[in-house]
CSV table of C-alpha atoms and ligand atoms in Angstrom, one decimal:
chain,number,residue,atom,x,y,z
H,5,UNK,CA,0.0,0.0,0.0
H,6,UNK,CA,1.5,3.6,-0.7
H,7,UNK,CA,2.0,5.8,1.7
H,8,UNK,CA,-1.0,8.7,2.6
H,9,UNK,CA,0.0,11.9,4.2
H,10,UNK,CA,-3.4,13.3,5.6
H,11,UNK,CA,-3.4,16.9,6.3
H,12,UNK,CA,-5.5,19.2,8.8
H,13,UNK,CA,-5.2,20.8,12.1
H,14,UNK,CA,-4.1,18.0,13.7
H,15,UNK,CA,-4.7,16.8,18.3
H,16,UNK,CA,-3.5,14.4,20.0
H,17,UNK,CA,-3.3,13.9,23.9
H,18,UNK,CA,-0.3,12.7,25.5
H,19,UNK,CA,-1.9,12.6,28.9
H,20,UNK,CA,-5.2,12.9,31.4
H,21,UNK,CA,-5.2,16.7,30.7
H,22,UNK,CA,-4.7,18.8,34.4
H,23,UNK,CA,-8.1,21.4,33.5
H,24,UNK,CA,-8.1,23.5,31.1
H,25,UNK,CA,-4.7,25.5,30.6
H,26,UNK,CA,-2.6,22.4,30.8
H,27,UNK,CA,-1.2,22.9,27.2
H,28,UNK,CA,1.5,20.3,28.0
H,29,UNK,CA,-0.9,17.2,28.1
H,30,UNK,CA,-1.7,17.5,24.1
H,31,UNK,CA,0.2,18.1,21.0
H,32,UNK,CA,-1.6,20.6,18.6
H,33,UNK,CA,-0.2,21.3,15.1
H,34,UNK,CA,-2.2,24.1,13.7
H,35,UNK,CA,-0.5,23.1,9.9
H,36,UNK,CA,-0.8,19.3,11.1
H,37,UNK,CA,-0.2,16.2,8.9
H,38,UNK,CA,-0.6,12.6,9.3
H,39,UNK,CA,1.8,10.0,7.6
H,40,UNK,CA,0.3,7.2,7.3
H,41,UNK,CA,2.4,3.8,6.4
H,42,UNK,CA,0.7,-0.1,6.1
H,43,UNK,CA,-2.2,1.5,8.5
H,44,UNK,CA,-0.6,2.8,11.2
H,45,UNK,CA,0.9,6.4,11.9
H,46,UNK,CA,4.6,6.5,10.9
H,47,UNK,CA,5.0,10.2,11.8
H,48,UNK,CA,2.6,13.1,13.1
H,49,UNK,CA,3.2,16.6,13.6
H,50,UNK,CA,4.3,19.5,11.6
H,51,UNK,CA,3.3,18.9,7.8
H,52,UNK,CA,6.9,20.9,7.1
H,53,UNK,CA,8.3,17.9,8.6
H,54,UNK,CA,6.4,15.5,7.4
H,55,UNK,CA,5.4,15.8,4.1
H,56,UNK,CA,9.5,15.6,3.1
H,57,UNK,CA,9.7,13.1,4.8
H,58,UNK,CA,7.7,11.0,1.9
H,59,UNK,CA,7.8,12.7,-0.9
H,60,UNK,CA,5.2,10.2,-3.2
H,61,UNK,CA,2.6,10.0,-0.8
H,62,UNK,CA,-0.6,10.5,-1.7
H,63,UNK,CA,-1.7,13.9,0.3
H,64,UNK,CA,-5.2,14.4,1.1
H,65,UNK,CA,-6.3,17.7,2.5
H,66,UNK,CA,-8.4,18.4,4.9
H,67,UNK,CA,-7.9,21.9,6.2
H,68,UNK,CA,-9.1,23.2,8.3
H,69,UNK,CA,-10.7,20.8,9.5
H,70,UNK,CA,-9.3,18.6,12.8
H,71,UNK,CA,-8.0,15.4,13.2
H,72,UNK,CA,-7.8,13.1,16.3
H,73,UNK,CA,-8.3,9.6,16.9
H,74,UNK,CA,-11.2,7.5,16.2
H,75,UNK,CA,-14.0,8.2,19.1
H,76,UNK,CA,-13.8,4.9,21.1
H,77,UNK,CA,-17.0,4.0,23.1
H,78,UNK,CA,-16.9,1.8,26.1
H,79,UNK,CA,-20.4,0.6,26.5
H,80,UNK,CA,-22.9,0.1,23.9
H,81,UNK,CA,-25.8,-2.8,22.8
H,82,UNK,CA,-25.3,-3.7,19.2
H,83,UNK,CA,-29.4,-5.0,19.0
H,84,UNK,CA,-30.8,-2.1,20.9
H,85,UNK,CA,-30.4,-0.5,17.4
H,86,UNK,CA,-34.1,-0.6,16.2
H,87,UNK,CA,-35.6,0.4,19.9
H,88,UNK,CA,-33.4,3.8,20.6
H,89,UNK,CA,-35.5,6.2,21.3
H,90,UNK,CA,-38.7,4.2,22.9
H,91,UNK,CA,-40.8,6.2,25.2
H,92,UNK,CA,-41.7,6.1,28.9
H,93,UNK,CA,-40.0,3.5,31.0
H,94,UNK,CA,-37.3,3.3,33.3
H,95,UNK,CA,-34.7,0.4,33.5
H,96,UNK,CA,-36.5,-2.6,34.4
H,97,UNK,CA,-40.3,-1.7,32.5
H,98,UNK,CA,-37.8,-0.7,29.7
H,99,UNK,CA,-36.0,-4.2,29.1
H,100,UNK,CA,-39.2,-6.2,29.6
H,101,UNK,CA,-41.4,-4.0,27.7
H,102,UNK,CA,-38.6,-2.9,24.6
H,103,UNK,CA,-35.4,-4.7,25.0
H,104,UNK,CA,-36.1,-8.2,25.4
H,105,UNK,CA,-38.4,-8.7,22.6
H,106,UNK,CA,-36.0,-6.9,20.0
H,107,UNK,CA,-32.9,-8.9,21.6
H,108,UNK,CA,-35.1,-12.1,20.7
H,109,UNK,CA,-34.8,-11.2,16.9
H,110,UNK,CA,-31.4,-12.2,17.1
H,111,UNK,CA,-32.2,-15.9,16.9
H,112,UNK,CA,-32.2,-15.2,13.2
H,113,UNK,CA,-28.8,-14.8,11.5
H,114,UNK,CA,-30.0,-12.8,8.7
H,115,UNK,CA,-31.3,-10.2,11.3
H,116,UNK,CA,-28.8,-10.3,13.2
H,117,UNK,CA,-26.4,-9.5,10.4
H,118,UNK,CA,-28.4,-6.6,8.9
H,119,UNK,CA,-28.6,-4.9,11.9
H,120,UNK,CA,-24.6,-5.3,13.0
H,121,UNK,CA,-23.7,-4.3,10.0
H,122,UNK,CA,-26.0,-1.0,9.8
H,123,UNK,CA,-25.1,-0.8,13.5
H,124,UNK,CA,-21.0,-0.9,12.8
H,125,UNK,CA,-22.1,1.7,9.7
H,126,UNK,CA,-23.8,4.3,12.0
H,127,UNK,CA,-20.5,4.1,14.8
H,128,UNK,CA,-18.3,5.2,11.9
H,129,UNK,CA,-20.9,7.9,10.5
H,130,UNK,CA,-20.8,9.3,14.1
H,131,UNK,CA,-16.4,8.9,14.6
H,132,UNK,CA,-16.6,5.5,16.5
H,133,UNK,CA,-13.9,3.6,15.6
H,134,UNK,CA,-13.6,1.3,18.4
H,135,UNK,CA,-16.9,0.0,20.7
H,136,UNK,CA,-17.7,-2.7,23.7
H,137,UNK,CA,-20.5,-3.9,22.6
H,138,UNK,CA,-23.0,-6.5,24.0
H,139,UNK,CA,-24.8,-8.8,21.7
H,140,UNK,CA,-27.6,-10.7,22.2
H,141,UNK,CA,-27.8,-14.0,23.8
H,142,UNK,CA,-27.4,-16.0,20.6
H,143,UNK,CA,-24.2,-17.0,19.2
H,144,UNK,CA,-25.2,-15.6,16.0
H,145,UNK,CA,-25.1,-12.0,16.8
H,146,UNK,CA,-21.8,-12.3,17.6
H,147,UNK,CA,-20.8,-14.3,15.2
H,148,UNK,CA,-22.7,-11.3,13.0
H,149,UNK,CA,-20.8,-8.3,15.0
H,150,UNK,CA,-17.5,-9.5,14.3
H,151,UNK,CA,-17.8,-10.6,10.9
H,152,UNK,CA,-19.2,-7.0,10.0
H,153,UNK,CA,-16.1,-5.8,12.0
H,154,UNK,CA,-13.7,-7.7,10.2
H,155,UNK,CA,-15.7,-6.7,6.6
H,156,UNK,CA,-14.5,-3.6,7.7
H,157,UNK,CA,-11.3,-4.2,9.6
H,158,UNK,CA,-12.5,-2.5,12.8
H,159,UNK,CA,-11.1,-2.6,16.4
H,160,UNK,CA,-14.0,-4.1,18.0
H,161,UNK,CA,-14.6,-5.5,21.3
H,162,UNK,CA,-17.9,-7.4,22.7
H,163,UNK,CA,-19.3,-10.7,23.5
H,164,UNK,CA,-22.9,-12.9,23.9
H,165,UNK,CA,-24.9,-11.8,26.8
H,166,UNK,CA,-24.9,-14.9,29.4
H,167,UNK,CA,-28.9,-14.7,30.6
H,168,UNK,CA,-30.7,-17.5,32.4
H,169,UNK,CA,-33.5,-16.2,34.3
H,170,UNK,CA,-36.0,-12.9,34.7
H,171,UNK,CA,-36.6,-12.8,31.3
H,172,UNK,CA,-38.2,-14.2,28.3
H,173,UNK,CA,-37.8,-17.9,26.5
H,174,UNK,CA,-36.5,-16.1,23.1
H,175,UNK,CA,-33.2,-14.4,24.7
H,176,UNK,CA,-32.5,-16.9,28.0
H,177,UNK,CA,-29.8,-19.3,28.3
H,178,UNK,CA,-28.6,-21.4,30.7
H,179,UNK,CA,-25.5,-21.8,32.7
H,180,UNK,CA,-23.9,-24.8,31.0
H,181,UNK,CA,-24.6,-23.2,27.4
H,182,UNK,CA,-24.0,-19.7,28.4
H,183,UNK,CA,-20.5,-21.4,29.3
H,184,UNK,CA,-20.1,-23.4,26.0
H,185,UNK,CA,-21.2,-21.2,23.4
H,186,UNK,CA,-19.1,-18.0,25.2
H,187,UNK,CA,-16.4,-20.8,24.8
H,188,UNK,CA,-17.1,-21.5,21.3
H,189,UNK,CA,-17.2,-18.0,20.5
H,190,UNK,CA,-13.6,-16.9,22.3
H,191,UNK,CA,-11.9,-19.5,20.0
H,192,UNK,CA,-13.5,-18.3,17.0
H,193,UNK,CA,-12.9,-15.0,17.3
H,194,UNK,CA,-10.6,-13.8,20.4
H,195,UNK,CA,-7.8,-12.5,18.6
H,196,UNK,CA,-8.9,-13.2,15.2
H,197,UNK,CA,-7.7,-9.5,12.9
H,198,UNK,CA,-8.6,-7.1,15.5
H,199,UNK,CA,-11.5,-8.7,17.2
H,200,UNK,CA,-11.5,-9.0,21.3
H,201,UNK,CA,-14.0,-10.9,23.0
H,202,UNK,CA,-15.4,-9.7,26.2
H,203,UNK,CA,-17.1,-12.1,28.9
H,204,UNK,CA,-20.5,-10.4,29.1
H,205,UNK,CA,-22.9,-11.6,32.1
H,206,UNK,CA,-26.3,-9.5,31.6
H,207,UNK,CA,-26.4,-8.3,35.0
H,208,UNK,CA,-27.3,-9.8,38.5
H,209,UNK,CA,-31.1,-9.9,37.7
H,210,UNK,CA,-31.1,-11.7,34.9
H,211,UNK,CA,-28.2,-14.3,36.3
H,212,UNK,CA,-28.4,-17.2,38.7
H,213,UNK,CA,-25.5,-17.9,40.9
H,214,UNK,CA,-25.3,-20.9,38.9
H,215,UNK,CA,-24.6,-18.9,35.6
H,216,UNK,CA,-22.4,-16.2,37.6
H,217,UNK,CA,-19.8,-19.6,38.8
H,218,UNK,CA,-19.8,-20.4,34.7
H,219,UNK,CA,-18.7,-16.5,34.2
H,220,UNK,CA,-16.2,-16.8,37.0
H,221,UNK,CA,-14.8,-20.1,35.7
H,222,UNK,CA,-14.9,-18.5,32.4
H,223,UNK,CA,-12.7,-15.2,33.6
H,224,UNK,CA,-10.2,-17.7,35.4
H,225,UNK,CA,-9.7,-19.7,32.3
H,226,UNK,CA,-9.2,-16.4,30.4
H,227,UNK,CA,-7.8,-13.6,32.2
H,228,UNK,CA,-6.6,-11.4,29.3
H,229,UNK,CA,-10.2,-10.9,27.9
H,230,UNK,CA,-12.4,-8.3,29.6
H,231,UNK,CA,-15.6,-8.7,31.3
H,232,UNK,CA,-18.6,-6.5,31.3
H,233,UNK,CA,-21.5,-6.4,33.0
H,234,UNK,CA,-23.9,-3.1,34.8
H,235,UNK,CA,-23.8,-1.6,38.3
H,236,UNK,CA,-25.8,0.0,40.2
H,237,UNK,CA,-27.8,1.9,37.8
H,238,UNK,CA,-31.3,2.3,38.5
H,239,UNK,CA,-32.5,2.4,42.6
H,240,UNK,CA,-35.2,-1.0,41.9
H,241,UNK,CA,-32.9,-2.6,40.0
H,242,UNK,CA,-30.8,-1.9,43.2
H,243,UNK,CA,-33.3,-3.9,45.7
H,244,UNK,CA,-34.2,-6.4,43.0
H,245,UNK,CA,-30.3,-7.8,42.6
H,246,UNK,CA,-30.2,-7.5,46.4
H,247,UNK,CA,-33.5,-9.4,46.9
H,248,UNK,CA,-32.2,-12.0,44.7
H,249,UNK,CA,-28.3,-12.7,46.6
H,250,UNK,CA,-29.3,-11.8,50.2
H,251,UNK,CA,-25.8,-12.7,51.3
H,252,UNK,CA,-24.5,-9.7,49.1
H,253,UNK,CA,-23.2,-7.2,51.2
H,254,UNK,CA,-24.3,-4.6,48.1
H,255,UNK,CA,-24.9,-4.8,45.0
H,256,UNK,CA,-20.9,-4.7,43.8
H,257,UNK,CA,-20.4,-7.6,46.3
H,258,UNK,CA,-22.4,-10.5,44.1
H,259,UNK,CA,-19.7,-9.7,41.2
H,260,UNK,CA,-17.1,-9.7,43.9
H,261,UNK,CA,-18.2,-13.0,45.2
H,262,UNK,CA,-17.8,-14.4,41.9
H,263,UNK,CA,-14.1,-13.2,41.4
H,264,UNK,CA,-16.1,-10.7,38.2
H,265,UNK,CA,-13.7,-7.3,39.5
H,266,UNK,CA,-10.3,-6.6,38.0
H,267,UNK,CA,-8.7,-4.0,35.6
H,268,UNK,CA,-10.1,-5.4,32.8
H,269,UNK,CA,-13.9,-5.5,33.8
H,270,UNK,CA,-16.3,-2.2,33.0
H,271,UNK,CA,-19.1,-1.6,34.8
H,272,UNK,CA,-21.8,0.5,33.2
H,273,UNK,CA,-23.7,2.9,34.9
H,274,UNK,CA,-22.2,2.9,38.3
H,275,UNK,CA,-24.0,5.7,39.8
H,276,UNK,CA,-26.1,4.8,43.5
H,277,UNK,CA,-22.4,2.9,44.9
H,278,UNK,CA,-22.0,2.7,48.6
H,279,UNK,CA,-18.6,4.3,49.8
H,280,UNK,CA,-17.8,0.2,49.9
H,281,UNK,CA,-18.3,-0.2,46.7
H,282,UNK,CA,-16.5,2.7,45.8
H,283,UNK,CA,-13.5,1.4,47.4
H,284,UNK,CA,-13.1,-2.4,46.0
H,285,UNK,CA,-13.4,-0.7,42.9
H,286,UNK,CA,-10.4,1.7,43.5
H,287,UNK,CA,-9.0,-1.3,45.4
H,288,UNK,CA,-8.9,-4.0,42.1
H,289,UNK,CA,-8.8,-1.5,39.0
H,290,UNK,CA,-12.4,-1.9,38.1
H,291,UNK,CA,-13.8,0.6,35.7
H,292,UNK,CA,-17.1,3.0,36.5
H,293,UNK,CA,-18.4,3.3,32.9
H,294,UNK,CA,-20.2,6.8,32.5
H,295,UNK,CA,-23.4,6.8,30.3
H,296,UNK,CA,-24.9,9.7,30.5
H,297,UNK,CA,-27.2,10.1,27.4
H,298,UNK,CA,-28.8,6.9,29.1
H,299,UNK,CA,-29.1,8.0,32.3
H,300,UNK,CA,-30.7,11.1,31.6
H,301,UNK,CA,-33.3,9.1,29.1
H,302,UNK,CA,-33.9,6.1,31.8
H,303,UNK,CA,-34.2,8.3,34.7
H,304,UNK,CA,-31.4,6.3,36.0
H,305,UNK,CA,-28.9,8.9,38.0
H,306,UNK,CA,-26.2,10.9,38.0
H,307,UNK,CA,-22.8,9.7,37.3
H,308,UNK,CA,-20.3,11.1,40.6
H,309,UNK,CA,-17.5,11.6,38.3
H,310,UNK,CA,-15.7,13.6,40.9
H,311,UNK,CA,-16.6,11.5,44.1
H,312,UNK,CA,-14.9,8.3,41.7
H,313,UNK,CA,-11.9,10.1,40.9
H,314,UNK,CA,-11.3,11.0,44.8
H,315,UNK,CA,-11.5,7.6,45.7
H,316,UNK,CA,-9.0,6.4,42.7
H,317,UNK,CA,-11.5,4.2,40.4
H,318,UNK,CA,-10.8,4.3,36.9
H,319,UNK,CA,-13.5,6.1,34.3
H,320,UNK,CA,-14.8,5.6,30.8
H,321,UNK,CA,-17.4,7.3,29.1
H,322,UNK,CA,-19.8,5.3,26.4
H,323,UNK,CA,-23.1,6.1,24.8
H,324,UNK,CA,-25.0,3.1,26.1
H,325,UNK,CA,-26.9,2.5,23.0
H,326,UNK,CA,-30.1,2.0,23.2
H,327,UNK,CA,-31.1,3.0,26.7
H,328,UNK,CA,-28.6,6.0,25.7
H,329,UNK,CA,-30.1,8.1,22.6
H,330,UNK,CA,-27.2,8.8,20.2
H,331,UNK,CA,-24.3,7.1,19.0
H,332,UNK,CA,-22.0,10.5,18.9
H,333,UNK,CA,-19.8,10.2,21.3
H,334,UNK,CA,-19.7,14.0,21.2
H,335,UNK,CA,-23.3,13.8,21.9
H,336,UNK,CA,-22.8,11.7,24.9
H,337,UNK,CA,-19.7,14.7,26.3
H,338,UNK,CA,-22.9,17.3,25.8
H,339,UNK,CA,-24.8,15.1,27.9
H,340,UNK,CA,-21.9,14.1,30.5
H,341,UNK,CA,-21.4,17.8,30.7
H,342,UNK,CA,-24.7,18.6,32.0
H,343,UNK,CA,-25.1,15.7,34.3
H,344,UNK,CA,-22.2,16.6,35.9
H,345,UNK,CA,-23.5,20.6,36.4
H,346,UNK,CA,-25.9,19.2,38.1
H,347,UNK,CA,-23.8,17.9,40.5
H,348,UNK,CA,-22.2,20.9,41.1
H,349,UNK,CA,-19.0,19.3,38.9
H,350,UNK,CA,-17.5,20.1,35.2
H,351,UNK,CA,-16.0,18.3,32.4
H,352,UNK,CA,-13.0,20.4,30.9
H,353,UNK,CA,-13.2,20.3,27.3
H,354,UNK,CA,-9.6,19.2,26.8
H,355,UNK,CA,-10.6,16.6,29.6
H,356,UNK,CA,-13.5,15.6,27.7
H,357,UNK,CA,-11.8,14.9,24.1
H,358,UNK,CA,-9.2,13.2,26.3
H,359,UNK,CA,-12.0,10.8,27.5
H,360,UNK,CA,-13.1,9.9,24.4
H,361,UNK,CA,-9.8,9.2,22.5
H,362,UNK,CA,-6.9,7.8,25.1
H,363,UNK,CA,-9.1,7.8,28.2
H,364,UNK,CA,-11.2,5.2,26.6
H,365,UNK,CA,-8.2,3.5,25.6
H,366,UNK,CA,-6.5,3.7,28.9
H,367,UNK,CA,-9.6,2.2,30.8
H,368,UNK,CA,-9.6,-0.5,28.0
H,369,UNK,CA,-5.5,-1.1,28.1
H,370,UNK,CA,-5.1,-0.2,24.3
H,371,UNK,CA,-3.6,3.1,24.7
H,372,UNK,CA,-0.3,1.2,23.1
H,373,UNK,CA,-2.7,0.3,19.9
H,374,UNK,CA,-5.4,2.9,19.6
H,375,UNK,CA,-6.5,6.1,20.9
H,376,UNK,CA,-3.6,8.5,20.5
H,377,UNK,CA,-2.1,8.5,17.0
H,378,UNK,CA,1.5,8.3,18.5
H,379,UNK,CA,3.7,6.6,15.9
H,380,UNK,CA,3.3,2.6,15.7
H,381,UNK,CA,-0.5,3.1,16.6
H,382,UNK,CA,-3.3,1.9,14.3
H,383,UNK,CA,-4.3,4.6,12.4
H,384,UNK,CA,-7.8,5.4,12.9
H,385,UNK,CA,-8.3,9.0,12.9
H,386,UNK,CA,-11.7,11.5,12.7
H,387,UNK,CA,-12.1,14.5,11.3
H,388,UNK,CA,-14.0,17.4,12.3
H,389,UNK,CA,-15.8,20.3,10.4
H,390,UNK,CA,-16.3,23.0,13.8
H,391,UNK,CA,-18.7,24.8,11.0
H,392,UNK,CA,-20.9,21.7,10.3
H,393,UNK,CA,-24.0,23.2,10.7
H,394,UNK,CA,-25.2,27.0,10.3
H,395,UNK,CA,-25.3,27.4,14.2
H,396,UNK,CA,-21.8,26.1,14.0
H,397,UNK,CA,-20.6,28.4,11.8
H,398,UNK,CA,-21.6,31.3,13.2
H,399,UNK,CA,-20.6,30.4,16.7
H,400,UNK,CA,-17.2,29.3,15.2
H,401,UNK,CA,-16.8,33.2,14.0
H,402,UNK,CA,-16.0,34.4,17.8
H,403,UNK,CA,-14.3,30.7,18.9
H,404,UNK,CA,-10.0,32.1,19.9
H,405,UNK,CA,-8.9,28.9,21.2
H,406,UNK,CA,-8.6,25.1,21.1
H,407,UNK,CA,-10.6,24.3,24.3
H,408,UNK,CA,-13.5,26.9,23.0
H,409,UNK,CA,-13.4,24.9,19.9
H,410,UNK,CA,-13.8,21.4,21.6
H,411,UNK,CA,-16.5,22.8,23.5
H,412,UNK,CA,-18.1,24.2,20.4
H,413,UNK,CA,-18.0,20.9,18.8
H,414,UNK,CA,-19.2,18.9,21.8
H,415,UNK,CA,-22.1,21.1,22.8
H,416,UNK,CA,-23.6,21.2,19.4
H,417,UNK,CA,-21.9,18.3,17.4
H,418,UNK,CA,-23.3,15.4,16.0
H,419,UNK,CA,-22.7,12.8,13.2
H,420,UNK,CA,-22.9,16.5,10.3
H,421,UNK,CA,-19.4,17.6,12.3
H,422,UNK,CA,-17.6,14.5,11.1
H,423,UNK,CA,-15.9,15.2,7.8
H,424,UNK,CA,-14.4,11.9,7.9
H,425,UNK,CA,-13.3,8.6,8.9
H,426,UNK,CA,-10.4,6.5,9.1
H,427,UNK,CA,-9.6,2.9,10.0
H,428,UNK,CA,-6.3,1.8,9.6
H,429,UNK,CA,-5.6,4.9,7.1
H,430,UNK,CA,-8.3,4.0,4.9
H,431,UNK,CA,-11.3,6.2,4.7
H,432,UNK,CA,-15.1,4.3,5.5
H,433,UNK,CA,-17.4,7.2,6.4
H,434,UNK,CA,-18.1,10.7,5.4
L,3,GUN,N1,-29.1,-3.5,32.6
L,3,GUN,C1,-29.2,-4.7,32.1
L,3,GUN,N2,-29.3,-4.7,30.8
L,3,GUN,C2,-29.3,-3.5,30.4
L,3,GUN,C3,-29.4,-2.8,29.1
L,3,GUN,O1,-29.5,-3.5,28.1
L,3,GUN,N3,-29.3,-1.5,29.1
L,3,GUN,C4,-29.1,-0.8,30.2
L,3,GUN,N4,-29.1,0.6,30.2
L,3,GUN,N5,-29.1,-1.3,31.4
L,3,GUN,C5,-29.1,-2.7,31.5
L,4,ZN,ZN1,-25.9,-1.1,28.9
């Protein structure tokens, strides 16, 4: 493949930024390029420096528009694609009355791979490079997800929801095949291109302490894969888990007791923890993943982004599609923003573009692959048009700086602000 050179105003962070005149956490190249060599960056910076540095590279312009990394999401439902957006429940009347019954359509392989593939189409419309997704229950939406990821040589992570009680016949497993097929499916495609596979019990409801031993064996027998599961989200899904594992000391405990915490396992939502829970976190690595589009939409809480920090647990951010109501991960900052105000806290915007590119990566421990466009990383890169939109525009006429132009782009950016996308140098969207 020849060599690209992609030019633009081009960020990149090379560290959790301090607030927001902390110039030294990001590298900013006002006449920025991007050489691009078999995929990954082979140099970034000055485009004085690097066009010379190949001279036959194809050079595509994009100024003035900005390029970073790929968005990378944390949490997100691949077949919750057809019920975003469904009106007037909160968590628990919201999976029985919405999600089970479109998860259950994933018993049919042709579904399921319609929908991952329009699904993997609409992340890369909106920046997403990379995404945690759940699938359904049946083997075939993930055998679905990762073959549209590989069609399109994406970074992908996810894995079959293990389910065996509190819900419907059509998505509910059982312990011993939640076990095989999750086995089935991490020898297929753990590790296959760029595929990951993540060990993905529903949540406490919807598992027996039956299926939770089969996720613990299955975390033992593979400790380099991640887990995910949710926390905490929603105050009756709170007293239901503990109604249903009495012995829990909370509701963290019952994925403690079954050896689920670690630096590779996300929990989503995390909002109503107990100072307890708070601290096994901190204490093991875990990761509080922050949805805030969904928690606004479910009712659910708000995300103590501060009150996390001070106690040392590690943070992601993620859209939480389709309890959460956009895929733009610049969306989801708009909405993290104002959760936080309402806790009396603030997201920096040079903290908030942070998040979303090597924060996300961090908390997933790819920051050496993805997420910051340092040379040797894959090169997936979005780029932004701050005038997108005629509201855009005009705002942009008064924006001086960097962090006013982040801020600009989160508070009224959506999918019409990305110019572009790359994955592995090649451009797929936009
Ligand atoms: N808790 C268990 N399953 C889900 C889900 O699909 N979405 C959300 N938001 N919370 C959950
Ligand atoms: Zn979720």
């Amino acid at each position: 493949m020849p060599d690209k050179i992609l030019r633009g105003r081009v960020l990149r962070f090379l560290r959790e930024p301090d607030g927001i005149t902390d110039a030294a956490s990001y590298a900013y190249a006002e006449d920025g390029a991007i050489l691009v060599r078999d995929g990954r960056v082979a140099a970034i910076g000055e485009a004085a420096a690097i066009l010379p540095q190949s001279p036959d590279a194809e050079v595509i312009d994009h100024r003035p528009h900005l390029l970073m990394p790929g968005f990378i999401d944390t949490h997100i439902h691949m077949p919750q694609a057809q019920i975003i957006g469904s009106w007037g429940a909160q968590l628990l009347d919201w999976l029985n009355t919405y999600t089970f019954p479109a998860e259950s359509k994933f018993s049919d392989p042709a579904h399921a791979t319609r929908i991952a593939g329009a699904f993997l189409d609409l992340l890369l419309a909106h920046g997403t490079t990379t995404a945690v997704a759940y699938c359904s229950s049946h083997p075939a939406s993930v055998d679905a997800y990762f073959s549209a990821a590989e069609t399109r040589n994406l970074r992908m992570l996810g894995g079959k929801v293990m389910m065996d009680r509190n819900c419907p016949d059509g998505v509910r497993d059982t312990p011993q095949s939640s076990y095989d097929d999750t086995k089935s499916l991490i020898a297929r495609w753990h590790g296959r291109g760029r595929a990951s596979y993540a060990i993905t019990p529903r949540f406490a409801i919807t598992s027996t302490p039956e299926q939770m031993s089969m996720a613990q064996t299955l975390v033992a027998e593979h400790p380099d894969l991640h887990v995910q599961t949710h926390l905490s989200e929603n105050r009756d899904e709170i007293d239901y888990t503990l109604s249903l594992y009495p012995k829990a000391r909370d509701y963290l405990d019952v994925y403690e007791t079954y050896g689920l915490l670690g630096p590779k396992s996300l929990f989503g939502h995390a909002i109503h923890l107990s100072e307890r829970e708070t601290a096994a976190m901190a204490a093991t690595g875990s990761i509080a993943v922050f949805c805030p589009t969904s928690n606004l939409f479910l009712g659910s809480g708000l995300y103590d982004k501060v009150g996390l920090r001070e106690q040392g647990v590690r943070r992601a951010i993620a859209t939480d599609v389709g309890g959460g109501t956009s895929y733009s991960m610049l969306r989801t900052l708009d909405e993290g923003y104002k959760v936080l105000a309402l806790r009396g806290q603030k997201l920096d915007p040079l903290k908030a573009f942070w998040w979303i590119t090597r924060g996300n990566a961090e908390a997933l421990g790819l920051a050496d692959t993805i997420g910051t466009l340092a040379p040797g990383t894959e090169a997936d890169i979005v780029v932004l048009d701050s005038a997108a939109t005629p509201a855009m525009a005009l705002r942009a006429e008064t924006i001086e700086t960097l962090p006013e132009e982040l801020f600009l782009l989160e508070t009224l950016g959506d999918d019409r602000a990305i110019a572009a996308t790359y994955v592995m140098g090649e451009r797929v969207a936009a």
